[in-house]
């Protein structure tokens, strides 16, 4: 029987619902699940078990990236210091019109290499050529919810193609892949198209991952054009009748709160992207008060620059404190709850991911705690939230398989991936005037 014993680590625990770090723990993994967690030396295990000595390290649940366009690492650092409108219309959407299936595959590989190095084991990805993305996920051992991004102008035919993808890949990669539908946003998908997407999602028993109210201007435009907010639009078109991931939802109006609270939904937050684009901040505390799940995300690296969830974790905490001018809110325990359990809820793995305890899937990151930037060792939860760096992640397991050990990626060739991506950059970064995959309205 396949067993791994992670021994002698500190472990993040949510015993009694509150985050705390327990010292000197062993974690026993059998096949793809956590079999037991206990005081070091207290667990019975198979003598053939692989033993990982994690002395001095902190075990945390694998980080979950609840909204990403991972292959956009291809466009990293190519659209800086520009307005949201220009970011879409003059940079990203022209460059994305150059993408081939192979580009998307290698972009996904690069983004996953970065995520695994950062301790991220799961991603909810929203992009194009998602069949390529699924193949990449299958080969690297990560866990993913995948949706094929579709714009309204692509029509019903494109939606049907994405259903073929769903039927082919649902439960793929030994159950590590789930698939939903991905109409892009209310501002790129007219109401009739959203209705169609919602109907097809319900018929196929899947959810919808969509962008909502990313900027105040999007809400203003929706009110002007349709007389209702983007959130109301999702309700009226039936999108909220199926499970949803509502990326960003930064600018709800009062009327949106009861709609969101009644929906089966979760809200990804990518604070670094919001700060860079000057988008503002979602009412995270209000969402939490209404029991609307909130999780962490990077969005694409063309805006966020990295796929580093640990950085989103601390930025979210500081962002909330800063905006409220109140250092007492968003304490460490709540930051940990959003990062791990909140993200698991948004990712639809509540009760399966987000905690290190018996019965959970074995997605675990081991983080070194011996750097000078973490010394002296006093408050390990604070060290995790405010001091740890992505480069402190030493070992990563997903679904019971070791994907990185001693910072060496075991399922991918990093140098080959970097070479492949670099060789594509010249062609991908070309921008032909008026040649773009969609148009961002203002
Ligand atoms: Zn996005």
CSV table of C-alpha atoms and ligand atoms in Angstrom, one decimal:
chain,number,residue,atom,x,y,z
A,1,UNK,CA,0.0,0.0,0.0
A,2,UNK,CA,1.2,3.5,-0.9
A,3,UNK,CA,2.1,5.3,2.3
A,4,UNK,CA,4.0,8.5,3.1
A,5,UNK,CA,4.9,9.6,6.6
A,6,UNK,CA,5.7,13.3,6.9
A,7,UNK,CA,7.5,13.4,10.3
A,8,UNK,CA,8.4,15.9,12.9
A,9,UNK,CA,6.8,19.0,11.3
A,10,UNK,CA,4.9,21.8,12.8
A,11,UNK,CA,1.3,21.7,11.3
A,12,UNK,CA,-1.3,24.3,10.7
A,13,UNK,CA,-4.5,23.1,12.3
A,14,UNK,CA,-8.0,24.4,12.5
A,15,UNK,CA,-8.9,22.4,15.7
A,16,UNK,CA,-12.1,23.9,17.1
A,17,UNK,CA,-12.4,26.0,14.0
A,18,UNK,CA,-9.5,28.4,14.8
A,19,UNK,CA,-6.2,28.4,13.1
A,20,UNK,CA,-3.2,27.5,15.2
A,21,UNK,CA,0.2,25.9,14.6
A,22,UNK,CA,0.8,22.6,16.4
A,23,UNK,CA,4.4,21.7,17.1
A,24,UNK,CA,6.1,18.3,16.4
A,25,UNK,CA,3.4,16.5,14.4
A,26,UNK,CA,3.5,13.5,12.1
A,27,UNK,CA,1.2,13.2,9.1
A,28,UNK,CA,0.4,9.8,7.6
A,29,UNK,CA,-0.8,9.7,4.0
A,30,UNK,CA,-2.3,6.6,2.4
A,31,UNK,CA,-2.8,6.6,-1.4
A,32,UNK,CA,-4.3,10.1,-1.9
A,33,UNK,CA,-5.7,10.9,1.5
A,34,UNK,CA,-4.5,12.0,4.9
A,35,UNK,CA,-4.9,8.9,7.1
A,36,UNK,CA,-3.9,10.4,10.4
A,37,UNK,CA,-2.3,13.4,12.1
A,38,UNK,CA,-0.7,13.1,15.6
A,39,UNK,CA,2.1,13.9,17.9
A,40,UNK,CA,5.5,12.9,16.5
A,41,UNK,CA,6.1,9.2,17.0
A,42,UNK,CA,2.6,8.4,17.9
A,43,UNK,CA,1.3,7.0,14.5
A,44,UNK,CA,1.5,3.4,13.3
A,45,UNK,CA,2.7,3.2,9.8
A,46,UNK,CA,3.8,0.6,7.3
A,47,UNK,CA,7.6,-0.1,7.5
A,48,UNK,CA,7.7,0.3,3.7
A,49,UNK,CA,6.3,3.9,3.9
A,50,UNK,CA,8.3,6.7,2.3
A,51,UNK,CA,9.4,8.9,5.2
A,52,UNK,CA,9.8,12.7,4.7
A,53,UNK,CA,11.7,14.3,7.5
A,54,UNK,CA,10.1,17.7,7.8
A,55,UNK,CA,12.0,18.8,11.0
A,56,UNK,CA,11.8,22.5,11.3
A,57,UNK,CA,9.2,22.9,8.6
A,58,UNK,CA,5.6,24.0,8.7
A,59,UNK,CA,3.0,21.8,7.0
A,60,UNK,CA,0.1,23.8,5.5
A,61,UNK,CA,-2.7,22.6,3.2
A,62,UNK,CA,-1.7,23.1,-0.4
A,63,UNK,CA,-2.5,26.7,-1.4
A,64,UNK,CA,-5.6,27.0,-3.8
A,65,UNK,CA,-5.6,29.6,-6.5
A,66,UNK,CA,-9.4,30.2,-7.0
A,67,UNK,CA,-9.2,32.3,-10.2
A,68,UNK,CA,-6.4,32.3,-12.7
A,69,UNK,CA,-5.6,32.5,-16.4
A,70,UNK,CA,-2.5,30.5,-15.8
A,71,UNK,CA,-1.1,30.5,-19.4
A,72,UNK,CA,-1.1,34.4,-19.3
A,73,UNK,CA,2.4,34.0,-17.7
A,74,UNK,CA,3.3,34.2,-21.4
A,75,UNK,CA,2.4,37.9,-21.3
A,76,UNK,CA,4.0,38.6,-18.0
A,77,UNK,CA,5.6,42.1,-17.8
A,78,UNK,CA,4.2,43.2,-21.2
A,79,UNK,CA,1.4,45.5,-20.2
A,80,UNK,CA,2.6,47.7,-17.3
A,81,UNK,CA,1.3,51.1,-16.2
A,82,UNK,CA,-1.6,51.3,-18.6
A,83,UNK,CA,-5.4,51.9,-18.0
A,84,UNK,CA,-7.7,48.9,-17.7
A,85,UNK,CA,-9.2,49.8,-21.1
A,86,UNK,CA,-5.7,49.9,-22.8
A,87,UNK,CA,-4.6,46.8,-20.9
A,88,UNK,CA,-7.4,44.8,-22.6
A,89,UNK,CA,-7.8,46.6,-26.0
A,90,UNK,CA,-4.2,47.6,-26.8
A,91,UNK,CA,-2.2,44.9,-25.1
A,92,UNK,CA,-3.7,41.6,-23.9
A,93,UNK,CA,-6.5,41.0,-26.3
A,94,UNK,CA,-4.4,41.8,-29.4
A,95,UNK,CA,-1.5,39.6,-28.1
A,96,UNK,CA,-4.0,36.8,-27.2
A,97,UNK,CA,-5.1,36.7,-30.8
A,98,UNK,CA,-1.6,35.3,-31.6
A,99,UNK,CA,-2.0,32.2,-29.3
A,100,UNK,CA,-1.8,28.7,-30.7
A,101,UNK,CA,-2.8,25.5,-28.8
A,102,UNK,CA,0.9,24.8,-28.2
A,103,UNK,CA,1.5,28.3,-26.8
A,104,UNK,CA,-1.3,27.7,-24.3
A,105,UNK,CA,0.1,24.3,-23.3
A,106,UNK,CA,3.6,25.7,-22.6
A,107,UNK,CA,2.2,28.8,-20.8
A,108,UNK,CA,0.2,26.4,-18.6
A,109,UNK,CA,3.3,24.4,-17.9
A,110,UNK,CA,5.3,27.5,-16.9
A,111,UNK,CA,2.5,28.8,-14.7
A,112,UNK,CA,2.2,25.4,-13.0
A,113,UNK,CA,5.9,25.2,-12.4
A,114,UNK,CA,5.7,28.5,-10.7
A,115,UNK,CA,2.6,27.6,-8.7
A,116,UNK,CA,4.1,24.3,-7.5
A,117,UNK,CA,7.3,26.1,-6.4
A,118,UNK,CA,5.0,28.4,-4.5
A,119,UNK,CA,3.1,25.6,-2.7
A,120,UNK,CA,0.0,26.0,-4.8
A,121,UNK,CA,-1.6,22.6,-5.5
A,122,UNK,CA,-5.0,23.6,-7.0
A,123,UNK,CA,-6.1,26.1,-9.5
A,124,UNK,CA,-9.5,27.3,-10.9
A,125,UNK,CA,-8.5,28.2,-14.5
A,126,UNK,CA,-10.4,30.3,-17.0
A,127,UNK,CA,-8.8,30.4,-20.4
A,128,UNK,CA,-8.8,29.2,-24.1
A,129,UNK,CA,-7.6,25.9,-25.6
A,130,UNK,CA,-8.5,24.3,-22.3
A,131,UNK,CA,-8.0,20.8,-23.7
A,132,UNK,CA,-4.3,21.7,-23.8
A,133,UNK,CA,-4.5,23.0,-20.3
A,134,UNK,CA,-6.1,19.7,-19.1
A,135,UNK,CA,-3.3,17.7,-20.7
A,136,UNK,CA,-0.7,19.8,-18.9
A,137,UNK,CA,-2.6,19.5,-15.6
A,138,UNK,CA,-2.8,15.7,-16.0
A,139,UNK,CA,1.0,15.4,-16.6
A,140,UNK,CA,2.1,17.6,-13.8
A,141,UNK,CA,0.0,16.2,-11.0
A,142,UNK,CA,-1.8,19.4,-10.0
A,143,UNK,CA,-5.5,19.6,-9.2
A,144,UNK,CA,-7.7,22.0,-11.3
A,145,UNK,CA,-11.2,23.2,-12.1
A,146,UNK,CA,-11.1,24.2,-15.8
A,147,UNK,CA,-13.4,26.3,-17.8
A,148,UNK,CA,-13.2,27.3,-21.4
A,149,UNK,CA,-13.6,31.1,-21.7
A,150,UNK,CA,-16.2,32.1,-24.2
A,151,UNK,CA,-17.3,35.6,-25.4
A,152,UNK,CA,-20.9,36.4,-26.5
A,153,UNK,CA,-19.8,37.1,-30.1
A,154,UNK,CA,-18.5,33.6,-30.5
A,155,UNK,CA,-22.1,32.3,-30.3
A,156,UNK,CA,-23.9,29.1,-29.3
A,157,UNK,CA,-21.6,26.9,-31.4
A,158,UNK,CA,-18.6,27.8,-29.2
A,159,UNK,CA,-20.6,27.1,-26.0
A,160,UNK,CA,-21.4,23.6,-27.4
A,161,UNK,CA,-17.7,23.0,-28.1
A,162,UNK,CA,-17.0,23.8,-24.4
A,163,UNK,CA,-19.6,21.2,-23.5
A,164,UNK,CA,-17.7,18.6,-25.5
A,165,UNK,CA,-14.6,19.5,-23.5
A,166,UNK,CA,-16.6,19.2,-20.2
A,167,UNK,CA,-17.9,15.7,-21.2
A,168,UNK,CA,-14.4,14.6,-22.1
A,169,UNK,CA,-12.5,15.9,-19.1
A,170,UNK,CA,-15.0,15.8,-16.2
A,171,UNK,CA,-13.3,13.8,-13.5
A,172,UNK,CA,-10.1,13.4,-15.6
A,173,UNK,CA,-6.6,12.9,-14.3
A,174,UNK,CA,-7.7,10.4,-11.7
A,175,UNK,CA,-10.4,12.8,-10.5
A,176,UNK,CA,-8.0,15.8,-10.1
A,177,UNK,CA,-9.8,17.7,-12.9
A,178,UNK,CA,-13.3,19.1,-12.7
A,179,UNK,CA,-14.8,21.2,-15.4
A,180,UNK,CA,-17.4,23.9,-15.6
A,181,UNK,CA,-18.6,26.5,-18.1
A,182,UNK,CA,-16.8,29.9,-18.5
A,183,UNK,CA,-18.8,32.7,-20.2
A,184,UNK,CA,-16.3,35.6,-19.8
A,185,UNK,CA,-18.3,38.4,-18.1
A,186,UNK,CA,-21.6,40.2,-18.3
A,187,UNK,CA,-19.9,43.0,-20.2
A,188,UNK,CA,-18.7,40.7,-23.0
A,189,UNK,CA,-21.7,38.3,-23.0
A,190,UNK,CA,-25.2,39.8,-23.8
A,191,UNK,CA,-28.1,38.7,-21.6
A,192,UNK,CA,-29.4,36.2,-24.1
A,193,UNK,CA,-26.0,34.5,-24.3
A,194,UNK,CA,-25.8,34.3,-20.5
A,195,UNK,CA,-29.2,32.7,-20.4
A,196,UNK,CA,-28.1,30.1,-22.9
A,197,UNK,CA,-24.9,29.4,-21.0
A,198,UNK,CA,-26.9,29.0,-17.7
A,199,UNK,CA,-29.4,26.7,-19.4
A,200,UNK,CA,-26.6,24.5,-20.8
A,201,UNK,CA,-24.7,24.5,-17.5
A,202,UNK,CA,-27.9,23.3,-15.7
A,203,UNK,CA,-28.5,20.6,-18.3
A,204,UNK,CA,-25.0,19.3,-17.9
A,205,UNK,CA,-25.0,19.6,-14.2
A,206,UNK,CA,-22.0,21.9,-14.0
A,207,UNK,CA,-21.3,25.4,-12.5
A,208,UNK,CA,-20.2,28.7,-14.1
A,209,UNK,CA,-17.0,30.6,-13.4
A,210,UNK,CA,-17.3,34.2,-14.6
A,211,UNK,CA,-15.9,37.7,-14.0
A,212,UNK,CA,-18.2,40.1,-12.2
A,213,UNK,CA,-18.1,43.8,-11.3
A,214,UNK,CA,-14.3,44.2,-11.6
A,215,UNK,CA,-14.5,48.0,-11.8
A,216,UNK,CA,-17.0,50.6,-10.7
A,217,UNK,CA,-17.3,51.6,-14.3
A,218,UNK,CA,-18.5,48.2,-15.3
A,219,UNK,CA,-21.4,48.5,-12.8
A,220,UNK,CA,-22.2,52.0,-14.1
A,221,UNK,CA,-22.3,50.8,-17.7
A,222,UNK,CA,-24.5,47.9,-16.8
A,223,UNK,CA,-27.0,50.2,-15.0
A,224,UNK,CA,-27.0,52.5,-18.0
A,225,UNK,CA,-27.4,49.8,-20.6
A,226,UNK,CA,-29.6,47.3,-18.8
A,227,UNK,CA,-31.0,49.2,-15.8
A,228,UNK,CA,-29.6,46.5,-13.5
A,229,UNK,CA,-26.2,45.7,-11.9
A,230,UNK,CA,-24.0,42.9,-13.3
A,231,UNK,CA,-24.9,40.7,-10.2
A,232,UNK,CA,-28.6,41.3,-10.9
A,233,UNK,CA,-28.0,40.4,-14.5
A,234,UNK,CA,-26.5,37.1,-13.4
A,235,UNK,CA,-29.6,36.4,-11.3
A,236,UNK,CA,-32.1,37.4,-14.1
A,237,UNK,CA,-30.3,35.3,-16.7
A,238,UNK,CA,-30.3,32.2,-14.5
A,239,UNK,CA,-26.5,32.1,-14.0
A,240,UNK,CA,-27.0,32.1,-10.3
A,241,UNK,CA,-29.3,29.1,-10.5
A,242,UNK,CA,-26.2,26.9,-10.8
A,243,UNK,CA,-23.0,26.9,-8.6
A,244,UNK,CA,-20.8,29.8,-9.5
A,245,UNK,CA,-17.3,31.3,-8.9
A,246,UNK,CA,-17.8,35.0,-9.2
A,247,UNK,CA,-14.3,36.4,-9.8
A,248,UNK,CA,-13.6,39.7,-8.1
A,249,UNK,CA,-17.1,41.1,-7.4
A,250,UNK,CA,-15.3,44.2,-6.2
A,251,UNK,CA,-18.2,46.7,-6.5
A,252,UNK,CA,-21.5,45.3,-5.4
A,253,UNK,CA,-24.4,47.6,-4.8
A,254,UNK,CA,-26.7,47.2,-1.7
A,255,UNK,CA,-29.2,45.4,-3.9
A,256,UNK,CA,-26.6,42.7,-4.7
A,257,UNK,CA,-25.9,41.5,-1.2
A,258,UNK,CA,-29.1,39.4,-0.7
A,259,UNK,CA,-28.7,38.0,-4.2
A,260,UNK,CA,-25.1,36.9,-3.5
A,261,UNK,CA,-26.0,35.6,0.0
A,262,UNK,CA,-28.7,33.4,-1.5
A,263,UNK,CA,-26.6,32.1,-4.3
A,264,UNK,CA,-24.4,29.0,-4.3
A,265,UNK,CA,-21.3,31.0,-4.9
A,266,UNK,CA,-17.7,31.9,-3.9
A,267,UNK,CA,-15.7,35.0,-4.5
A,268,UNK,CA,-12.0,34.9,-5.5
A,269,UNK,CA,-9.9,37.9,-4.4
A,270,UNK,CA,-6.6,38.9,-6.1
A,271,UNK,CA,-5.5,42.0,-4.1
A,272,UNK,CA,-2.2,42.5,-5.9
A,273,UNK,CA,-4.0,42.9,-9.3
A,274,UNK,CA,-6.5,45.3,-7.7
A,275,UNK,CA,-3.8,47.4,-6.3
A,276,UNK,CA,-1.9,47.6,-9.5
A,277,UNK,CA,-4.9,48.3,-11.6
A,278,UNK,CA,-6.4,50.7,-9.1
A,279,UNK,CA,-9.6,48.7,-9.0
A,280,UNK,CA,-10.4,49.1,-5.3
A,281,UNK,CA,-11.3,46.4,-2.8
A,282,UNK,CA,-14.2,44.0,-2.4
A,283,UNK,CA,-16.3,44.4,0.8
A,284,UNK,CA,-14.6,41.2,2.2
A,285,UNK,CA,-15.8,41.7,5.8
A,286,UNK,CA,-19.4,42.1,4.6
A,287,UNK,CA,-19.1,39.0,2.4
A,288,UNK,CA,-17.8,37.0,5.4
A,289,UNK,CA,-20.5,38.4,7.6
A,290,UNK,CA,-23.1,37.1,5.1
A,291,UNK,CA,-21.3,33.7,5.0
A,292,UNK,CA,-20.4,34.2,1.3
A,293,UNK,CA,-17.2,32.2,0.8
A,294,UNK,CA,-14.1,34.3,-0.1
A,295,UNK,CA,-10.9,32.8,-1.4
A,296,UNK,CA,-7.5,33.9,-2.7
A,297,UNK,CA,-6.5,34.2,-6.4
A,298,UNK,CA,-3.7,35.6,-8.5
A,299,UNK,CA,-5.8,36.2,-11.7
A,300,UNK,CA,-3.4,36.2,-14.7
A,301,UNK,CA,0.3,37.1,-14.4
A,302,UNK,CA,-0.2,39.8,-17.1
A,303,UNK,CA,-1.8,41.9,-14.3
A,304,UNK,CA,-0.5,40.2,-11.1
A,305,UNK,CA,3.0,39.4,-12.4
A,306,UNK,CA,3.2,36.3,-10.2
A,307,UNK,CA,1.3,33.2,-9.4
A,308,UNK,CA,2.2,33.7,-5.7
A,309,UNK,CA,-0.8,33.0,-3.4
A,310,UNK,CA,1.2,33.6,-0.3
A,311,UNK,CA,1.7,37.2,-1.3
A,312,UNK,CA,-2.1,37.6,-2.0
A,313,UNK,CA,-2.6,36.3,1.6
A,314,UNK,CA,-0.6,39.0,3.2
A,315,UNK,CA,-1.7,41.7,0.8
A,316,UNK,CA,-5.4,40.9,1.5
A,317,UNK,CA,-4.8,41.3,5.2
A,318,UNK,CA,-3.0,44.5,4.9
A,319,UNK,CA,-5.3,45.9,2.2
A,320,UNK,CA,-8.4,45.3,4.5
A,321,UNK,CA,-6.6,46.9,7.5
A,322,UNK,CA,-5.4,49.9,5.4
A,323,UNK,CA,-8.8,50.6,3.8
A,324,UNK,CA,-10.6,50.4,7.1
A,325,UNK,CA,-7.9,52.3,9.0
A,326,UNK,CA,-8.2,49.6,11.6
A,327,UNK,CA,-5.3,47.3,12.5
A,328,UNK,CA,-7.4,45.1,14.7
A,329,UNK,CA,-9.5,43.7,11.9
A,330,UNK,CA,-8.5,40.7,9.7
A,331,UNK,CA,-6.4,39.0,12.5
A,332,UNK,CA,-4.1,36.1,11.7
A,333,UNK,CA,-6.6,33.4,12.3
A,334,UNK,CA,-9.1,35.0,9.8
A,335,UNK,CA,-6.4,35.4,7.2
A,336,UNK,CA,-5.5,31.7,7.5
A,337,UNK,CA,-9.2,30.8,7.4
A,338,UNK,CA,-9.7,32.7,4.1
A,339,UNK,CA,-6.5,31.4,2.6
A,340,UNK,CA,-7.1,27.7,3.2
A,341,UNK,CA,-10.7,26.9,4.2
A,342,UNK,CA,-12.3,29.9,2.3
A,343,UNK,CA,-10.4,29.1,-0.8
A,344,UNK,CA,-11.4,25.4,-0.5
A,345,UNK,CA,-15.1,26.4,-0.4
A,346,UNK,CA,-14.8,28.7,-3.4
A,347,UNK,CA,-13.0,25.8,-5.2
A,348,UNK,CA,-15.9,23.5,-4.2
A,349,UNK,CA,-13.7,21.2,-2.2
A,350,UNK,CA,-15.1,22.1,1.2
A,351,UNK,CA,-14.5,19.2,3.5
A,352,UNK,CA,-11.9,17.7,1.2
A,353,UNK,CA,-9.2,20.4,1.0
A,354,UNK,CA,-8.1,23.4,3.1
A,355,UNK,CA,-7.2,21.5,6.3
A,356,UNK,CA,-4.6,19.0,7.4
A,357,UNK,CA,-6.6,16.3,9.1
A,358,UNK,CA,-7.7,12.7,8.7
A,359,UNK,CA,-10.0,12.1,5.7
A,360,UNK,CA,-8.8,15.2,3.7
A,361,UNK,CA,-7.1,14.8,0.4
A,362,UNK,CA,-3.3,14.8,0.7
A,363,UNK,CA,-2.5,18.2,-0.8
A,364,UNK,CA,0.3,19.6,1.5
A,365,UNK,CA,3.1,22.2,1.3
A,366,UNK,CA,6.0,22.0,3.6
A,367,UNK,CA,7.5,25.4,4.3
A,368,UNK,CA,11.0,26.0,5.8
A,369,UNK,CA,11.1,28.2,8.9
A,370,UNK,CA,14.8,28.6,9.3
A,371,UNK,CA,15.4,31.7,7.2
A,372,UNK,CA,16.8,34.8,8.9
A,373,UNK,CA,13.6,36.7,7.7
A,374,UNK,CA,11.6,34.3,10.0
A,375,UNK,CA,13.8,34.4,13.1
A,376,UNK,CA,13.5,34.3,16.0
A,377,UNK,CA,10.8,31.6,16.2
A,378,UNK,CA,8.0,33.1,18.3
A,379,UNK,CA,4.6,33.2,16.6
A,380,UNK,CA,4.6,30.7,13.7
A,381,UNK,CA,1.2,31.8,12.4
A,382,UNK,CA,2.4,35.4,12.1
A,383,UNK,CA,5.6,34.2,10.5
A,384,UNK,CA,3.5,32.3,7.9
A,385,UNK,CA,1.2,35.2,7.1
A,386,UNK,CA,3.7,38.1,7.2
A,387,UNK,CA,7.3,36.6,6.8
A,388,UNK,CA,7.3,33.4,4.8
A,389,UNK,CA,8.3,33.7,1.1
A,390,UNK,CA,7.2,31.5,-1.7
A,391,UNK,CA,10.9,30.4,-2.0
A,392,UNK,CA,10.6,29.0,1.5
A,393,UNK,CA,8.3,26.2,0.2
A,394,UNK,CA,10.5,23.1,0.2
A,395,UNK,CA,8.2,20.1,-0.6
A,396,UNK,CA,4.8,19.9,-2.2
A,397,UNK,CA,2.4,17.0,-2.4
A,398,UNK,CA,-0.9,16.9,-4.4
A,399,UNK,CA,-3.3,14.0,-4.2
A,400,UNK,CA,-0.7,12.0,-2.2
A,401,UNK,CA,2.0,12.4,-4.8
A,402,UNK,CA,5.2,14.4,-4.2
A,403,UNK,CA,5.4,17.1,-6.9
A,404,UNK,CA,8.4,18.9,-5.5
A,405,UNK,CA,11.0,17.8,-3.0
A,406,UNK,CA,13.9,20.0,-1.7
A,407,UNK,CA,12.7,22.6,-4.2
A,408,UNK,CA,13.3,20.2,-7.1
A,409,UNK,CA,10.2,19.8,-9.4
A,410,UNK,CA,9.7,16.1,-9.9
A,411,UNK,CA,7.0,16.1,-12.7
A,412,UNK,CA,8.3,18.8,-15.0
A,413,UNK,CA,11.5,20.0,-16.7
A,414,UNK,CA,11.8,23.7,-15.7
A,415,UNK,CA,14.6,24.5,-18.1
A,416,UNK,CA,12.8,23.0,-21.1
A,417,UNK,CA,9.6,24.9,-20.2
A,418,UNK,CA,11.5,28.3,-19.9
A,419,UNK,CA,13.2,27.7,-23.3
A,420,UNK,CA,9.9,26.8,-25.0
A,421,UNK,CA,8.2,29.9,-23.7
A,422,UNK,CA,11.1,32.2,-24.5
A,423,UNK,CA,11.2,31.0,-28.0
A,424,UNK,CA,7.5,32.0,-28.5
A,425,UNK,CA,7.8,35.4,-27.0
A,426,UNK,CA,8.7,37.4,-30.2
A,427,UNK,CA,5.6,36.2,-32.1
A,428,UNK,CA,3.3,36.3,-29.1
A,429,UNK,CA,4.1,39.9,-28.1
A,430,UNK,CA,3.3,41.3,-31.6
A,431,UNK,CA,0.2,43.6,-31.6
A,432,UNK,CA,-1.6,44.2,-34.9
A,433,UNK,CA,-3.9,47.3,-34.7
A,434,UNK,CA,-7.6,46.4,-34.5
A,435,UNK,CA,-6.8,42.7,-34.3
A,436,UNK,CA,-8.0,41.6,-30.9
A,437,UNK,CA,-10.1,38.6,-29.5
A,438,UNK,CA,-12.7,40.9,-28.0
A,439,UNK,CA,-13.4,44.6,-27.2
A,440,UNK,CA,-13.4,46.1,-23.7
A,441,UNK,CA,-16.3,48.6,-23.5
A,442,UNK,CA,-15.9,52.0,-21.7
B,1,LIG,ZN1,-9.7,37.1,-14.5
